[in-house]
Amino acid sequence: MITLTEENYIKAIYHLGNNGEETVNTNAIAEVMQTKASSVTDMIKKLSEKKYANYKKYQGVTLTKDGRFVAVNIIRKHRLWEVFLVEKLNFSWDEVHEVAEHLEHIKSEKLINQLDAFLEFPKHDPHGDPIPDKEGNFQHIEKIVLAKAEIGAVYKCVGVDDTSSSFLKYLDSNNIGLGTIIKIKHKEPYDNSIKIELKDSEIVVSQNVAKNLYLKKV
Amino acid sequence: MITLTEENYIKAIYHLGNNGEETVNTNAIAEVMQTKASSVTDMIKKLSEKKYANYKKYQGVTLTKDGRFVAVNIIRKHRLWEVFLVEKLNFSWDEVHEVAEHLEHIKSEKLINQLDAFLEFPKHDPHGDPIPDKEGNFQHIEKIVLAKAEIGAVYKCVGVDDTSSSFLKYLDSNNIGLGTIIKIKHKEPYDNSIKIELKDSEIVVSQNVAKNLYLKKV
DNA sequence: AAATATTTTTAGACTAACCTAAAAATATTT
DNA sequence: AAATATTTTTAGGTTAGTCTAAAAATATTT
């Protein structure tokens, strides 16, 4: 059996290691887990014994295949619940994360697969992140940040980095959401603001915004 | 903060004490919690310190008002999730209990109230048990057990006592579910079996069945 | 390459929830 | 009411996950 705490460590290692690809160091885990490095060392040892992680003293940690599978499954559950909360229970996209952190640990194959079907097999969560399927596969869309978009090109909004309530509300008030099509009109070198064209308007967004909005070329 | 284990003990005390009304003894709790009496004593002391329970050594335990409120809230969550699982995710009524045991511990006011609204404020769970509202109030329907029904009278099935998978499957296979209308044809004194009339059939059910099916006069 | 700084690990201790075994209180039989 | 049985509590110990403080390894600066 895998405990709730173990699951959370595995998830943290997965995210910190760029989807389970890179080695993660102890202090980084301690920070996201809000705990002390010594506790992390203890847990890494346990995960290593249980074959979820590869660990060599002082050399950081990576996930095993089993560990990655656990991580991807938790992420699948987290993102499906987020879709449920937004689409069915009228949560706004900035309210879902905390509740989903708890729901993601409910262990029932049937529950999550039926939920997936009920939601009609969504491919992305409300923040634009991809949802792994039953087998743990998911397509990685190559998104770029608005700040690095090309002038003249047309893009679709596919996600955000900052999920703060204020940012998401700002986007809502400017009619920018997931799927919104925009065209890059002008980049102002002075303050790195960007003029973009929307369906029926043209707006200028600050550098801050440009750094936190993800796009995909269309 | 209240822990998951504390919540489960409170729920057990509530149910064992006939909805928080009667005194519950240590061994009974140990049995339903699948643990030892000494562990129960430890926990009761803790619940008592936290003002969820009234405890006097060797005299058993009752819930305080706070304790009852916690219990009713967990029951509200449990039953709402059961409705969700059956109505939206196509679980059958014998599959829901275990998953709901986990879902009932998710702590989010908004989640549960929105779920309630999404399900259109159901009054009963899939087994016919009443669902408390936000304030913890719920109406107690005066149900009787089939074994005590009057010959010739017409009833509606409103609940079950035994929620085992085998019993629920037996009912399904005989086309008996919540809301099914039945008429009492005959009571056999020899073995206490009962002949009942359904929509398009007449069947004889054993004493066992008669003791576990709840009815309401129509 | 030596000195210093940082990171990581070890050692020993804490809490929540559990256990076993024995003692104490209560209940039941004779 | 004395003897016996049952229930409940206490005492002391275990495990998972956490902590602090000190030691060890690694990395960085001079």
Short mmCIF file of N, CA and C in Angstrom, two decimals, chain B residues 22-122:
data_model
loop_
_atom_site.label_atom_id
_atom_site.label_comp_id
_atom_site.label_asym_id
_atom_site.label_seq_id
_atom_site.Cartn_x
_atom_site.Cartn_y
_atom_site.Cartn_z
N GLU B 22 -28.02 7.58 22.37
CA GLU B 22 -27.74 6.68 23.48
C GLU B 22 -26.25 6.56 23.79
N THR B 23 -25.99 6.04 24.99
CA THR B 23 -24.62 5.79 25.42
C THR B 23 -24.06 4.57 24.68
N VAL B 24 -22.80 4.68 24.27
CA VAL B 24 -22.17 3.61 23.50
C VAL B 24 -21.01 3.04 24.30
N ASN B 25 -20.87 1.72 24.29
CA ASN B 25 -19.76 1.16 25.06
C ASN B 25 -18.54 0.83 24.20
N THR B 26 -17.42 0.76 24.87
CA THR B 26 -16.11 0.66 24.26
C THR B 26 -15.97 -0.51 23.29
N ASN B 27 -16.37 -1.69 23.73
CA ASN B 27 -16.22 -2.87 22.87
C ASN B 27 -17.00 -2.77 21.56
N ALA B 28 -18.19 -2.15 21.62
CA ALA B 28 -18.98 -2.00 20.41
C ALA B 28 -18.23 -1.14 19.39
N ILE B 29 -17.64 -0.07 19.88
CA ILE B 29 -16.86 0.80 18.99
C ILE B 29 -15.67 0.03 18.42
N ALA B 30 -14.99 -0.71 19.31
CA ALA B 30 -13.83 -1.48 18.86
C ALA B 30 -14.21 -2.41 17.72
N GLU B 31 -15.38 -3.00 17.82
CA GLU B 31 -15.78 -3.94 16.79
C GLU B 31 -16.02 -3.26 15.45
N VAL B 32 -16.80 -2.19 15.43
CA VAL B 32 -17.06 -1.57 14.14
C VAL B 32 -15.82 -0.86 13.59
N MET B 33 -14.94 -0.40 14.48
CA MET B 33 -13.73 0.26 14.00
C MET B 33 -12.61 -0.73 13.70
N GLN B 34 -12.87 -1.99 13.89
CA GLN B 34 -11.86 -3.03 13.63
C GLN B 34 -10.57 -2.74 14.38
N THR B 35 -10.71 -2.48 15.66
CA THR B 35 -9.52 -2.17 16.45
C THR B 35 -9.70 -2.75 17.85
N LYS B 36 -8.78 -2.47 18.76
CA LYS B 36 -8.85 -3.03 20.09
C LYS B 36 -9.44 -2.03 21.10
N ALA B 37 -10.05 -2.58 22.14
CA ALA B 37 -10.72 -1.74 23.13
C ALA B 37 -9.76 -0.69 23.72
N SER B 38 -8.52 -1.06 23.90
CA SER B 38 -7.56 -0.10 24.49
C SER B 38 -7.35 1.11 23.57
N SER B 39 -7.36 0.86 22.28
CA SER B 39 -7.22 1.97 21.33
C SER B 39 -8.44 2.88 21.40
N VAL B 40 -9.59 2.25 21.56
CA VAL B 40 -10.83 3.02 21.65
C VAL B 40 -10.80 3.93 22.87
N THR B 41 -10.37 3.38 23.99
CA THR B 41 -10.28 4.21 25.21
C THR B 41 -9.41 5.43 24.95
N ASP B 42 -8.25 5.22 24.34
CA ASP B 42 -7.37 6.35 24.02
C ASP B 42 -8.11 7.41 23.21
N MET B 43 -8.81 6.95 22.17
CA MET B 43 -9.46 7.89 21.27
C MET B 43 -10.61 8.61 21.96
N ILE B 44 -11.38 7.88 22.76
CA ILE B 44 -12.51 8.51 23.46
C ILE B 44 -12.00 9.63 24.36
N LYS B 45 -10.88 9.38 25.01
CA LYS B 45 -10.30 10.43 25.87
C LYS B 45 -9.98 11.67 25.05
N LYS B 46 -9.42 11.42 23.87
CA LYS B 46 -9.06 12.56 23.02
C LYS B 46 -10.31 13.31 22.56
N LEU B 47 -11.32 12.57 22.14
CA LEU B 47 -12.56 13.20 21.68
C LEU B 47 -13.20 13.99 22.82
N SER B 48 -13.06 13.45 24.02
CA SER B 48 -13.60 14.12 25.18
C SER B 48 -12.86 15.44 25.45
N GLU B 49 -11.54 15.40 25.37
CA GLU B 49 -10.74 16.63 25.53
C GLU B 49 -11.11 17.68 24.48
N LYS B 50 -11.38 17.20 23.28
CA LYS B 50 -11.72 18.13 22.20
C LYS B 50 -13.19 18.52 22.19
N LYS B 51 -13.93 18.09 23.19
CA LYS B 51 -15.35 18.47 23.36
C LYS B 51 -16.28 17.88 22.31
N TYR B 52 -15.89 16.76 21.74
CA TYR B 52 -16.80 16.10 20.81
C TYR B 52 -17.59 14.99 21.52
N ALA B 53 -17.09 14.58 22.70
CA ALA B 53 -17.74 13.46 23.39
C ALA B 53 -17.77 13.70 24.89
N ASN B 54 -18.76 13.09 25.54
CA ASN B 54 -18.84 13.10 27.00
C ASN B 54 -18.42 11.72 27.46
N TYR B 55 -17.45 11.71 28.37
CA TYR B 55 -16.88 10.42 28.75
C TYR B 55 -16.66 10.36 30.25
N LYS B 56 -17.18 9.28 30.85
CA LYS B 56 -16.83 8.98 32.25
C LYS B 56 -16.32 7.55 32.27
N LYS B 57 -15.18 7.38 32.87
CA LYS B 57 -14.54 6.06 32.96
C LYS B 57 -15.53 4.93 33.25
N TYR B 58 -15.45 3.90 32.51
CA TYR B 58 -16.27 2.69 32.69
C TYR B 58 -17.75 2.92 32.43
N GLN B 59 -18.13 4.16 32.03
CA GLN B 59 -19.56 4.45 31.88
C GLN B 59 -19.99 4.65 30.42
N GLY B 60 -19.10 4.35 29.49
CA GLY B 60 -19.48 4.54 28.10
C GLY B 60 -19.38 5.98 27.66
N VAL B 61 -19.78 6.24 26.42
CA VAL B 61 -19.57 7.55 25.83
C VAL B 61 -20.82 8.02 25.07
N THR B 62 -21.06 9.33 25.09
CA THR B 62 -22.09 9.94 24.23
C THR B 62 -21.44 11.10 23.48
N LEU B 63 -22.09 11.55 22.42
CA LEU B 63 -21.57 12.69 21.67
C LEU B 63 -22.10 14.00 22.26
N THR B 64 -21.29 15.03 22.21
CA THR B 64 -21.76 16.37 22.56
C THR B 64 -22.51 16.93 21.35
N LYS B 65 -23.05 18.13 21.49
CA LYS B 65 -23.70 18.79 20.37
C LYS B 65 -22.71 18.95 19.19
N ASP B 66 -21.51 19.40 19.52
CA ASP B 66 -20.46 19.53 18.50
C ASP B 66 -20.20 18.20 17.80
N GLY B 67 -20.11 17.14 18.61
CA GLY B 67 -19.84 15.82 18.06
C GLY B 67 -20.95 15.38 17.11
N ARG B 68 -22.18 15.63 17.52
CA ARG B 68 -23.30 15.26 16.65
C ARG B 68 -23.29 16.06 15.35
N PHE B 69 -22.89 17.31 15.45
CA PHE B 69 -22.84 18.14 14.24
C PHE B 69 -21.80 17.60 13.26
N VAL B 70 -20.66 17.21 13.80
CA VAL B 70 -19.63 16.59 12.96
C VAL B 70 -20.18 15.34 12.29
N ALA B 71 -20.83 14.50 13.08
CA ALA B 71 -21.36 13.23 12.55
C ALA B 71 -22.37 13.48 11.43
N VAL B 72 -23.31 14.37 11.69
CA VAL B 72 -24.37 14.62 10.70
C VAL B 72 -23.78 15.16 9.41
N ASN B 73 -22.76 16.00 9.55
CA ASN B 73 -22.12 16.55 8.36
C ASN B 73 -21.42 15.50 7.53
N ILE B 74 -20.77 14.56 8.18
CA ILE B 74 -20.12 13.48 7.45
C ILE B 74 -21.18 12.63 6.75
N ILE B 75 -22.28 12.39 7.46
CA ILE B 75 -23.36 11.59 6.87
C ILE B 75 -23.96 12.30 5.67
N ARG B 76 -24.13 13.62 5.79
CA ARG B 76 -24.63 14.41 4.65
C ARG B 76 -23.72 14.21 3.43
N LYS B 77 -22.42 14.33 3.67
CA LYS B 77 -21.46 14.20 2.56
C LYS B 77 -21.49 12.79 1.99
N HIS B 78 -21.48 11.80 2.87
CA HIS B 78 -21.51 10.41 2.43
C HIS B 78 -22.70 10.15 1.51
N ARG B 79 -23.87 10.58 1.94
CA ARG B 79 -25.08 10.26 1.20
C ARG B 79 -25.19 11.05 -0.10
N LEU B 80 -24.73 12.30 -0.09
CA LEU B 80 -24.73 13.06 -1.34
C LEU B 80 -23.80 12.42 -2.36
N TRP B 81 -22.62 12.00 -1.91
CA TRP B 81 -21.70 11.34 -2.84
C TRP B 81 -22.30 10.05 -3.37
N GLU B 82 -23.03 9.33 -2.50
CA GLU B 82 -23.68 8.10 -2.99
C GLU B 82 -24.67 8.41 -4.11
N VAL B 83 -25.45 9.46 -3.93
CA VAL B 83 -26.39 9.84 -4.98
C VAL B 83 -25.63 10.16 -6.27
N PHE B 84 -24.55 10.92 -6.13
CA PHE B 84 -23.75 11.28 -7.30
C PHE B 84 -23.25 10.03 -8.03
N LEU B 85 -22.71 9.11 -7.26
CA LEU B 85 -22.14 7.90 -7.86
C LEU B 85 -23.19 7.09 -8.61
N VAL B 86 -24.37 6.98 -8.03
CA VAL B 86 -25.42 6.18 -8.67
C VAL B 86 -26.04 6.92 -9.86
N GLU B 87 -26.37 8.19 -9.64
CA GLU B 87 -27.12 8.90 -10.69
C GLU B 87 -26.26 9.40 -11.83
N LYS B 88 -25.03 9.79 -11.52
CA LYS B 88 -24.20 10.39 -12.57
C LYS B 88 -23.12 9.46 -13.09
N LEU B 89 -22.59 8.60 -12.21
CA LEU B 89 -21.49 7.75 -12.65
C LEU B 89 -21.88 6.28 -12.83
N ASN B 90 -23.17 6.01 -12.82
CA ASN B 90 -23.65 4.66 -13.11
C ASN B 90 -23.12 3.56 -12.20
N PHE B 91 -22.89 3.91 -10.94
CA PHE B 91 -22.59 2.85 -9.97
C PHE B 91 -23.92 2.19 -9.61
N SER B 92 -23.86 0.90 -9.25
CA SER B 92 -25.08 0.28 -8.74
C SER B 92 -25.11 0.49 -7.22
N TRP B 93 -26.27 0.34 -6.62
CA TRP B 93 -26.41 0.75 -5.22
C TRP B 93 -25.61 -0.07 -4.22
N ASP B 94 -25.08 -1.20 -4.68
CA ASP B 94 -24.24 -1.98 -3.77
C ASP B 94 -22.76 -1.63 -3.90
N GLU B 95 -22.41 -0.77 -4.85
CA GLU B 95 -20.99 -0.47 -5.07
C GLU B 95 -20.55 0.85 -4.44
N VAL B 96 -21.52 1.64 -4.00
CA VAL B 96 -21.20 3.02 -3.65
C VAL B 96 -20.59 3.21 -2.27
N HIS B 97 -20.91 2.30 -1.36
CA HIS B 97 -20.57 2.57 0.03
C HIS B 97 -19.08 2.79 0.27
N GLU B 98 -18.27 1.90 -0.26
CA GLU B 98 -16.83 1.98 -0.01
C GLU B 98 -16.20 3.27 -0.51
N VAL B 99 -16.54 3.65 -1.72
CA VAL B 99 -15.98 4.88 -2.27
C VAL B 99 -16.46 6.09 -1.47
N ALA B 100 -17.76 6.07 -1.10
CA ALA B 100 -18.31 7.19 -0.33
C ALA B 100 -17.64 7.32 1.03
N GLU B 101 -17.16 6.20 1.57
CA GLU B 101 -16.43 6.23 2.85
C GLU B 101 -15.20 7.14 2.76
N HIS B 102 -14.62 7.21 1.57
CA HIS B 102 -13.46 8.09 1.39
C HIS B 102 -13.88 9.51 1.05
N LEU B 103 -14.81 9.63 0.11
CA LEU B 103 -15.25 10.96 -0.33
C LEU B 103 -15.83 11.79 0.81
N GLU B 104 -16.46 11.12 1.77
CA GLU B 104 -17.12 11.85 2.86
C GLU B 104 -16.15 12.68 3.71
N HIS B 105 -14.85 12.42 3.58
CA HIS B 105 -13.89 13.15 4.41
C HIS B 105 -13.28 14.37 3.72
N ILE B 106 -13.63 14.60 2.47
CA ILE B 106 -13.13 15.78 1.77
C ILE B 106 -13.76 17.03 2.40
N LYS B 107 -12.90 17.96 2.79
CA LYS B 107 -13.40 19.12 3.53
C LYS B 107 -13.48 20.35 2.63
N SER B 108 -14.68 20.66 2.16
CA SER B 108 -14.91 21.88 1.41
C SER B 108 -16.40 22.18 1.41
N GLU B 109 -16.76 23.22 2.11
CA GLU B 109 -18.16 23.65 2.17
C GLU B 109 -18.71 23.86 0.77
N LYS B 110 -17.93 24.59 -0.02
CA LYS B 110 -18.42 24.92 -1.36
C LYS B 110 -18.65 23.66 -2.17
N LEU B 111 -17.69 22.74 -2.10
CA LEU B 111 -17.82 21.49 -2.85
C LEU B 111 -19.14 20.80 -2.53
N ILE B 112 -19.43 20.64 -1.26
CA ILE B 112 -20.58 19.82 -0.91
C ILE B 112 -21.89 20.56 -1.20
N ASN B 113 -21.89 21.87 -1.01
CA ASN B 113 -23.12 22.61 -1.30
C ASN B 113 -23.40 22.69 -2.80
N GLN B 114 -22.35 22.83 -3.58
CA GLN B 114 -22.53 22.84 -5.04
C GLN B 114 -22.95 21.46 -5.54
N LEU B 115 -22.37 20.43 -4.92
CA LEU B 115 -22.76 19.06 -5.30
C LEU B 115 -24.24 18.85 -5.00
N ASP B 116 -24.66 19.32 -3.84
CA ASP B 116 -26.06 19.23 -3.43
C ASP B 116 -26.96 19.88 -4.50
N ALA B 117 -26.57 21.08 -4.93
CA ALA B 117 -27.35 21.81 -5.94
C ALA B 117 -27.33 21.06 -7.27
N PHE B 118 -26.13 20.57 -7.66
CA PHE B 118 -25.99 19.84 -8.92
C PHE B 118 -26.91 18.63 -8.96
N LEU B 119 -27.08 18.00 -7.81
CA LEU B 119 -27.93 16.80 -7.73
C LEU B 119 -29.40 17.18 -7.49
N GLU B 120 -29.66 18.49 -7.48
CA GLU B 120 -31.00 19.03 -7.25
C GLU B 120 -31.57 18.67 -5.89
N PHE B 121 -30.72 18.86 -4.87
CA PHE B 121 -31.12 18.74 -3.47
C PHE B 121 -31.90 17.47 -3.16
N PRO B 122 -31.26 16.33 -3.39
CA PRO B 122 -31.94 15.06 -3.11
C PRO B 122 -32.27 14.93 -1.63
#
